[in-house]
mmCIF file of C-alpha atoms in Angstrom:
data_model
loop_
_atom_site.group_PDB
_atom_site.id
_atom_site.type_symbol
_atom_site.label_atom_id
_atom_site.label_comp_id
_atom_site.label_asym_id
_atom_site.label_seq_id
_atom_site.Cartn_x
_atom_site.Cartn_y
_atom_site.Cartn_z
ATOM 1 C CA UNK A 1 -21.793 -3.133 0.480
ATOM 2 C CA UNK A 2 -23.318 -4.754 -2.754
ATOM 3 C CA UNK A 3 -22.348 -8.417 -3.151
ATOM 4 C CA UNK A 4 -19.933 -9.268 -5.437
ATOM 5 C CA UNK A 5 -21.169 -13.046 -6.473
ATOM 6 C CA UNK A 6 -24.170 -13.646 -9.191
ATOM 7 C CA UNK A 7 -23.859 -17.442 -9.648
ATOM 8 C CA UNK A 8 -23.866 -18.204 -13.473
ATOM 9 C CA UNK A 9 -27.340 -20.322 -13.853
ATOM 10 C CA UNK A 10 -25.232 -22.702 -16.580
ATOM 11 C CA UNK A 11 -23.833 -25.054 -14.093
ATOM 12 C CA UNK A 12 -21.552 -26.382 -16.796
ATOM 13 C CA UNK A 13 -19.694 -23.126 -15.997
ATOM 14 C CA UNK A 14 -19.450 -24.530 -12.292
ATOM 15 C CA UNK A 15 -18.383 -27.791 -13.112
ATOM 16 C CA UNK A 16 -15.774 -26.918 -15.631
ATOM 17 C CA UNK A 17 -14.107 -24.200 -12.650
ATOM 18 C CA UNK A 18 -14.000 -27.278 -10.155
ATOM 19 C CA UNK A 19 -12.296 -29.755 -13.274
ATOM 20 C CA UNK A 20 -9.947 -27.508 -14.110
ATOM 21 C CA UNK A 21 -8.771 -26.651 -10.657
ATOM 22 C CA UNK A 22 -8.644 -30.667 -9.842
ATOM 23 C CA UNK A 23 -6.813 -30.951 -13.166
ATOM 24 C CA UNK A 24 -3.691 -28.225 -12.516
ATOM 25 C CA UNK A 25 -3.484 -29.743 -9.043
ATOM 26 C CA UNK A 26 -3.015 -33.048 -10.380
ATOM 27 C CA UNK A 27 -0.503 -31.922 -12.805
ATOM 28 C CA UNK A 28 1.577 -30.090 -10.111
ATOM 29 C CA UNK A 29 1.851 -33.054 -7.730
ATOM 30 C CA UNK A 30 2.872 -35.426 -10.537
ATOM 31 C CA UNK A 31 5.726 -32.140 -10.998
ATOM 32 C CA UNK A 32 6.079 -31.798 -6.996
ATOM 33 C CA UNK A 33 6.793 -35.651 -6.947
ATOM 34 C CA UNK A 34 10.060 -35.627 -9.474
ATOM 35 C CA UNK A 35 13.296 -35.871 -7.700
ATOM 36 C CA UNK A 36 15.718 -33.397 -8.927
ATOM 37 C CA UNK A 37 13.976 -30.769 -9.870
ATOM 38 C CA UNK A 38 15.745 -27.049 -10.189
ATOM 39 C CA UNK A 39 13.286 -24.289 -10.213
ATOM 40 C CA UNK A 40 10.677 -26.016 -9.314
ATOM 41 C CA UNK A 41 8.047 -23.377 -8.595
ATOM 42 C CA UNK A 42 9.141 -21.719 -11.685
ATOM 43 C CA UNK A 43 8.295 -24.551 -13.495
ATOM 44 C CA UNK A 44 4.589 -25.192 -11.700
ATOM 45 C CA UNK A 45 3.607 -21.645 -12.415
ATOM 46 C CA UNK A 46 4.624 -22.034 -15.918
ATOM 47 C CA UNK A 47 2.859 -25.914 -16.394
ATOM 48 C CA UNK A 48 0.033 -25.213 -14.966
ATOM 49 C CA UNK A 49 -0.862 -22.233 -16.508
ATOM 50 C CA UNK A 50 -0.341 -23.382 -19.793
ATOM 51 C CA UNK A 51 -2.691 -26.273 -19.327
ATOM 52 C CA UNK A 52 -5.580 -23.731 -17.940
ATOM 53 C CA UNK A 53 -4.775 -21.386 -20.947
ATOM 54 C CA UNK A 54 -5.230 -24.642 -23.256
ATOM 55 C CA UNK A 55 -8.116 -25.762 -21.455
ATOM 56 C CA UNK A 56 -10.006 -22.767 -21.084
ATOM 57 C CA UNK A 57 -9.159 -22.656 -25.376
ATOM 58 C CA UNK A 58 -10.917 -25.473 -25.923
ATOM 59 C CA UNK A 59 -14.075 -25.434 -23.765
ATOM 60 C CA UNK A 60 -14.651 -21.412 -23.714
ATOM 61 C CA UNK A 61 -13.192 -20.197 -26.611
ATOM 62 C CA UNK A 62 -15.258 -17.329 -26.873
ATOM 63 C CA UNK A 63 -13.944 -15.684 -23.470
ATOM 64 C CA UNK A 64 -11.514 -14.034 -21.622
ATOM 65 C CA UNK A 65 -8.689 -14.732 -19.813
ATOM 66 C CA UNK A 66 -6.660 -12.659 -16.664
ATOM 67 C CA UNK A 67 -4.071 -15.022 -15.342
ATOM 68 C CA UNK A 68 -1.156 -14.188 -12.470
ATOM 69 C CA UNK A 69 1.513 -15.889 -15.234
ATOM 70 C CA UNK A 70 0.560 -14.310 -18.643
ATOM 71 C CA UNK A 71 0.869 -10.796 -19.991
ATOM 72 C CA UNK A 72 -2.677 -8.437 -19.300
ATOM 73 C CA UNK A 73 -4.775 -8.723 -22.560
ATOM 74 C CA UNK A 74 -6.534 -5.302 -22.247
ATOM 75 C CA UNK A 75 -9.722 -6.680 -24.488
ATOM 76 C CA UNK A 76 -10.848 -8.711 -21.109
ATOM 77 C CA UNK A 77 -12.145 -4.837 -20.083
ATOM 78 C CA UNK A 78 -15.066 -4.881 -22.631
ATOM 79 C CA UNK A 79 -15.569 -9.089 -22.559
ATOM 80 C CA UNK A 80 -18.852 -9.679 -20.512
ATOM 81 C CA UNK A 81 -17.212 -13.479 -19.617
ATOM 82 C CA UNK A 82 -13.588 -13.392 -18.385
ATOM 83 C CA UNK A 83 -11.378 -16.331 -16.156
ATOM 84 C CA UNK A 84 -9.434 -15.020 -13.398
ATOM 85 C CA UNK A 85 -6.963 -17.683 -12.742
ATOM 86 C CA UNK A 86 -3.947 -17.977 -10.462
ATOM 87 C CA UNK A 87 -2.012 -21.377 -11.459
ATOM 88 C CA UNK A 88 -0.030 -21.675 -8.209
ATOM 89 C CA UNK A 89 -1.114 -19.860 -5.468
ATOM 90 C CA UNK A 90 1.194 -20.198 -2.736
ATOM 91 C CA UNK A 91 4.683 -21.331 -4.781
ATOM 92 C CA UNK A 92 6.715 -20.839 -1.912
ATOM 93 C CA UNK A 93 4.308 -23.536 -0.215
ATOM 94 C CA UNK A 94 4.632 -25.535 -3.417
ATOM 95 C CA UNK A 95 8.255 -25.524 -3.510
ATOM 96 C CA UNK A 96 8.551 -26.843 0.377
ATOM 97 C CA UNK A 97 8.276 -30.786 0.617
ATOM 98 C CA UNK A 98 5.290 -31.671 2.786
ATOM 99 C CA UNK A 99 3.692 -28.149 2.935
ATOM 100 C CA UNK A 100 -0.064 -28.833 1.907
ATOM 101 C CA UNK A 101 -0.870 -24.446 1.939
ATOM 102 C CA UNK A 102 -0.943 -24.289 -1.940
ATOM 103 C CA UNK A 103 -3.492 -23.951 -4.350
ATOM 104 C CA UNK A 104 -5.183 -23.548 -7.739
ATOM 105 C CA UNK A 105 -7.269 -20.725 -8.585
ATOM 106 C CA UNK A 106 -9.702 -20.824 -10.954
ATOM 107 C CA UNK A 107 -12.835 -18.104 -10.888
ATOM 108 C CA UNK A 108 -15.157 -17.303 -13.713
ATOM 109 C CA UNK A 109 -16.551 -13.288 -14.170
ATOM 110 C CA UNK A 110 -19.810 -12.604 -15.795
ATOM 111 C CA UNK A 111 -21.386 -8.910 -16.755
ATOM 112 C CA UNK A 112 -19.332 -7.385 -13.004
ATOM 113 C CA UNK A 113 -19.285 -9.796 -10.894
ATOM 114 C CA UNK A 114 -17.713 -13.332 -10.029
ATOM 115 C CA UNK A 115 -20.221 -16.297 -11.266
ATOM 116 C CA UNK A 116 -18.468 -19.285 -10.424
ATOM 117 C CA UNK A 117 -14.981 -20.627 -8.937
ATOM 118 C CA UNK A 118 -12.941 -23.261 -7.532
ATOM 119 C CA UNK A 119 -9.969 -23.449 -5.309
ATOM 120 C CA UNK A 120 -7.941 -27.002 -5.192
ATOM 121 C CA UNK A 121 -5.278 -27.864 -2.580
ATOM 122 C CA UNK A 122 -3.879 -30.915 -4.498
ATOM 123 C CA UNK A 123 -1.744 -31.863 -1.592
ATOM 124 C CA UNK A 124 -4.607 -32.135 0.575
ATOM 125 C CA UNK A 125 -6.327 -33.823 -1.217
ATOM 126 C CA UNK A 126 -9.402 -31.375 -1.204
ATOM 127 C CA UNK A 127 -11.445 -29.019 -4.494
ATOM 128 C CA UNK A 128 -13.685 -26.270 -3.061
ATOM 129 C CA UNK A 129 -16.203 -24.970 -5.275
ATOM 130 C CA UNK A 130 -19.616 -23.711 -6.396
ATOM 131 C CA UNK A 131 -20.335 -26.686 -8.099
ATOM 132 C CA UNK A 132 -20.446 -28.888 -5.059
ATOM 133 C CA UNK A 133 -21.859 -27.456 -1.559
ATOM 134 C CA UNK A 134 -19.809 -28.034 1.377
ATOM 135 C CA UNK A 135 -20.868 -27.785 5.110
ATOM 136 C CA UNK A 136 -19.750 -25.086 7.324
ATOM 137 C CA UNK A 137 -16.875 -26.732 9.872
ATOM 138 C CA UNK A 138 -17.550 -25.770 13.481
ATOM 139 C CA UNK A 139 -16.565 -22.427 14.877
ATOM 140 C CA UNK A 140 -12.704 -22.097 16.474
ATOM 141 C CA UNK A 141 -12.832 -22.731 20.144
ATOM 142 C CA UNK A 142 -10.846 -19.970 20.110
ATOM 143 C CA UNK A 143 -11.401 -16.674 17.646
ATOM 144 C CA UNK A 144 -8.467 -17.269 15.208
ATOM 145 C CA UNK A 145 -7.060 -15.014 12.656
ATOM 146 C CA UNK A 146 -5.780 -16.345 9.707
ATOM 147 C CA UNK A 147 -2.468 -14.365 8.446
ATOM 148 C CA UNK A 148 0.454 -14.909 6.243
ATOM 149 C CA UNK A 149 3.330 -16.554 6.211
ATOM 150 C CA UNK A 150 5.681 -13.666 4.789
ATOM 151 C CA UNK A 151 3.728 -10.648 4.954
ATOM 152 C CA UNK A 152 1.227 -10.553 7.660
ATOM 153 C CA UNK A 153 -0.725 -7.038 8.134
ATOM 154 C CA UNK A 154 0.667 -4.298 10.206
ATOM 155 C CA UNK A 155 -2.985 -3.682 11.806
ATOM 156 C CA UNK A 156 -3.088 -7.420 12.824
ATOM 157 C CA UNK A 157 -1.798 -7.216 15.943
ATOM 158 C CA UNK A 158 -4.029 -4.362 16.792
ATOM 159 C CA UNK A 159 -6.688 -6.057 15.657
ATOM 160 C CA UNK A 160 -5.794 -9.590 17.526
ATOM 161 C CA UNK A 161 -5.134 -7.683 21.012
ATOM 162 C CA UNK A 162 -8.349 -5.937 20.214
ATOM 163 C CA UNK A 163 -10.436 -9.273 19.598
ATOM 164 C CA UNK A 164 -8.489 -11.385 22.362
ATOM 165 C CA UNK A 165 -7.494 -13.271 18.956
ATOM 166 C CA UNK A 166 -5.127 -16.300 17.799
ATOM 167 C CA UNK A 167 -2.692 -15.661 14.622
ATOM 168 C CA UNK A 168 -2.111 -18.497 12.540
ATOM 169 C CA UNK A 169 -0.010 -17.993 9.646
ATOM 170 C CA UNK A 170 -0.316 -20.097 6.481
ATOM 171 C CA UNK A 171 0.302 -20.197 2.997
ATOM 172 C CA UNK A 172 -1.688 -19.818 -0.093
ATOM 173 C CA UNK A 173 -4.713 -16.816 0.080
ATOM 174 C CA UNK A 174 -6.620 -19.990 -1.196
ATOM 175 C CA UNK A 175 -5.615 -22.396 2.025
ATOM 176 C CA UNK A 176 -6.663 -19.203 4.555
ATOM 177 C CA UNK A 177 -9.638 -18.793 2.717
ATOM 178 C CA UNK A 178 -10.830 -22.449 2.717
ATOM 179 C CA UNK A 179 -9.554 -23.287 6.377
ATOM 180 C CA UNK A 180 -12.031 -20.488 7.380
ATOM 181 C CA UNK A 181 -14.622 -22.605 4.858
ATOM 182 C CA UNK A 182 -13.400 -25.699 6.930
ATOM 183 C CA UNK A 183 -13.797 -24.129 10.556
ATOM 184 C CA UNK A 184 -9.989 -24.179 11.084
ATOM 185 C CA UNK A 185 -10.017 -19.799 11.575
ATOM 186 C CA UNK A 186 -12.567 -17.503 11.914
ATOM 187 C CA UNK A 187 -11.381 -15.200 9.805
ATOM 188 C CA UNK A 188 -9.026 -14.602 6.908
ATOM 189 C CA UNK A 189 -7.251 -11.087 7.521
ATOM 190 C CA UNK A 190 -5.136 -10.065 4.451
ATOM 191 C CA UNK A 191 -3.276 -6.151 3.462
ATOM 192 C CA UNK A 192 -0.278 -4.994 1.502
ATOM 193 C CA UNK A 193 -0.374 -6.167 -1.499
ATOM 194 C CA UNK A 194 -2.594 -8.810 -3.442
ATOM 195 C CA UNK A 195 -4.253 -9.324 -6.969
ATOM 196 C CA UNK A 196 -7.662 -10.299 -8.962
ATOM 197 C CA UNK A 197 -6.092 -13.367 -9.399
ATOM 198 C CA UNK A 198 -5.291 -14.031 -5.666
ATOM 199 C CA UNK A 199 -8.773 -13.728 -4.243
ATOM 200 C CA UNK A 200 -11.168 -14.255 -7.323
ATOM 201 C CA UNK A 201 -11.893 -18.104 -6.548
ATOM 202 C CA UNK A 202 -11.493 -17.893 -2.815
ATOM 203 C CA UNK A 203 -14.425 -15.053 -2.641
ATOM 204 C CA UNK A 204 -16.414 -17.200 -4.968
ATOM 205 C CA UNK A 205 -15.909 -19.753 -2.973
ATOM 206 C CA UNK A 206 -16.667 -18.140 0.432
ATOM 207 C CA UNK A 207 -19.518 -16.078 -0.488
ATOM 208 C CA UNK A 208 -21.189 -19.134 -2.285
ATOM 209 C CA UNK A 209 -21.086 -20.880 1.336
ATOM 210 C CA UNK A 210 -22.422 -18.073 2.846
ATOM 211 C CA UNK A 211 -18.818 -16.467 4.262
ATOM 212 C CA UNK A 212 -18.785 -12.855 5.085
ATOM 213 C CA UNK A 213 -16.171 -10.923 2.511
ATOM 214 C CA UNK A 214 -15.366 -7.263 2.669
ATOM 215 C CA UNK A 215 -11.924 -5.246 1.564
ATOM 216 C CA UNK A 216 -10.511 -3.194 4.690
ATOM 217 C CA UNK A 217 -12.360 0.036 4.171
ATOM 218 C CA UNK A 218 -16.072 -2.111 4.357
ATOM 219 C CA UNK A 219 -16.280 -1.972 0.435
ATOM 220 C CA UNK A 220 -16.953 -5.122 -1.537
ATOM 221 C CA UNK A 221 -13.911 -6.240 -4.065
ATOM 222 C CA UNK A 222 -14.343 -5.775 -7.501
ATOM 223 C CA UNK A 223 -12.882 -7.810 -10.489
ATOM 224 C CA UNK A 224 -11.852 -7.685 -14.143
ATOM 225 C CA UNK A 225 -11.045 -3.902 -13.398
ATOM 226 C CA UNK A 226 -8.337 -1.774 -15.656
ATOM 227 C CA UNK A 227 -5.502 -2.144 -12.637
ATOM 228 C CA UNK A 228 -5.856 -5.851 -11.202
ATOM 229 C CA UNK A 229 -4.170 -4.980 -7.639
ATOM 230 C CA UNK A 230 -6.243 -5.905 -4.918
ATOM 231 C CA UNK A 231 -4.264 -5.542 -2.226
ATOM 232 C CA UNK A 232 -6.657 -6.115 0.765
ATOM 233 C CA UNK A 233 -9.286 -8.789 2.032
ATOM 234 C CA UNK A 234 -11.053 -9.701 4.909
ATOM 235 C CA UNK A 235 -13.459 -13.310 4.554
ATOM 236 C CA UNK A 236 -14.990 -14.261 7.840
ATOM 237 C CA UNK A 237 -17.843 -16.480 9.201
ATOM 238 C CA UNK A 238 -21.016 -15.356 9.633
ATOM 239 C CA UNK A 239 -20.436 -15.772 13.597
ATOM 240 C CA UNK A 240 -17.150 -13.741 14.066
ATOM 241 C CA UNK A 241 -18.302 -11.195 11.015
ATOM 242 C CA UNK A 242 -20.359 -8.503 13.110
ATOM 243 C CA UNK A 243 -17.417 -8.166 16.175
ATOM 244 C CA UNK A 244 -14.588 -8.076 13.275
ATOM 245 C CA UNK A 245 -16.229 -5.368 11.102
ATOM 246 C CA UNK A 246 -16.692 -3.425 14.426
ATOM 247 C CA UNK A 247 -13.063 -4.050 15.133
ATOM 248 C CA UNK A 248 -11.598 -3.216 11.614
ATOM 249 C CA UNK A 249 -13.940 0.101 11.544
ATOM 250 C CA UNK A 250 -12.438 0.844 14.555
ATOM 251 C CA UNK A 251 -8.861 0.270 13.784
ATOM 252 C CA UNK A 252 -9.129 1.775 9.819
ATOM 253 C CA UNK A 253 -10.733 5.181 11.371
ATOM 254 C CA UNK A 254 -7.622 5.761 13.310
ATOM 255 C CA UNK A 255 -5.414 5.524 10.139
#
């Protein structure tokens, strides 16, 4: 399995990921915080992305973009420098006073593989990135499985009952991802249905910390391709990596 993270040596490409990210989250909780407001996930998706677009405009105007909330500009395929961003990431989350399982994606591709990235959780307070390094929480107590909220994997269980595992459902790809960053799971299980845009940052992220990534099948995930569904994920830590992959191999043999 070939990695799928060559860190951009400009670290102005770093810096700009992690700004941006802190930016859009600061726009949505000034949004989150107005009383009254109808459609108001609608609305973040649609804020937030146009500030990233304009951003992104005016600092990289030579490059790409491949965003969840705008329409798939087919040029990004022969760009050699394309942001993968996901505005909102979690707007159910968003749209649920007091739910901090939200987040901004923002991920930068270089010549096949992801170069730089941040994830925000603006309601936490918190911008993960490789810009800035951040220390490893402790392992779980317990081995802890990070699912979601609305559509956790079929093989889950399996694979829970199989690893004597906790499930702990959350939000945003970007919150599982991070709270396995932050020693809150071991492991961030994900299948049936995902994009680019859902996992770009979050693997940056993770394998810039040293986090284990891998789809289902043991492959590595692969970005800026023609069709941007990604629909499965697995990031671990190092620790719980070698008894998950022998789990999931197990389990995805049988299928």
């Amino acid at each position: 399995m070939s990695t799928s993270y060559i860190p951009t040596r400009d670290r102005a490409d770093h810096e700009l990921a992690h700004r941006l990210a802190e930016a859009a989250g600061a726009l949505l909780l000034a949004l989150r915080a107005k009383p009254g407001r109808a459609e108001l996930s609608a609305e973040g998706d649609r804020r937030s992305n146009e500030f990233l677009l304009a951003a992104l405009a005016a600092k990289r105007p030579g490059d790409a973009v491949l965003s969840e909330e705008s329409a798939d500009d087919p040029s990004r395929l022969s760009a050699r420098r394309v942001w993968i961003i996901d505005p909102l990431d979690g707007s159910r989350e968003f749209g649920e006073e007091g739910r901090t399982d939200w987040a901004v994606h923002v991920a930068l591709w270089i010549d096949g593989a992801l170069a730089a990235g941040a994830v925000a959780l603006p309601a936490a307070g918190q911008v993960f990135s490789t810009w800035q390094a951040h220390q490893l929480g402790e392992d779980p107590e317990q081995l802890t499985l990070l699912v979601s909220r609305s559509r956790p994997p079929a093989l889950v269980g399996d694979l829970a009952e199989r690893l004597t595992a906790r499930l702990q459902p959350m939000g945003s790809a970007g919150a599982k991802a991070m709270a396995v960053l932050r020693g809150a799971g071991s492991a961030y299980v994900h299948a049936g249905g995902q994009y680019e845009w859902d996992s770009a940052a979050p693997v940056a992220v993770a394998l810039a910390h040293g986090l284990r990534v891998r789809r289902l099948d043991g492959s590595a995930p692969r970005y800026n391709q023609p069709d941007p569904s990604l629909p499965d994920l697995v990031i671990s830590r190092p620790s719980a990596a070698p008894e998950l992959w022998g789990a999931l191999d197990a389990l995805t043999s049988h299928t």
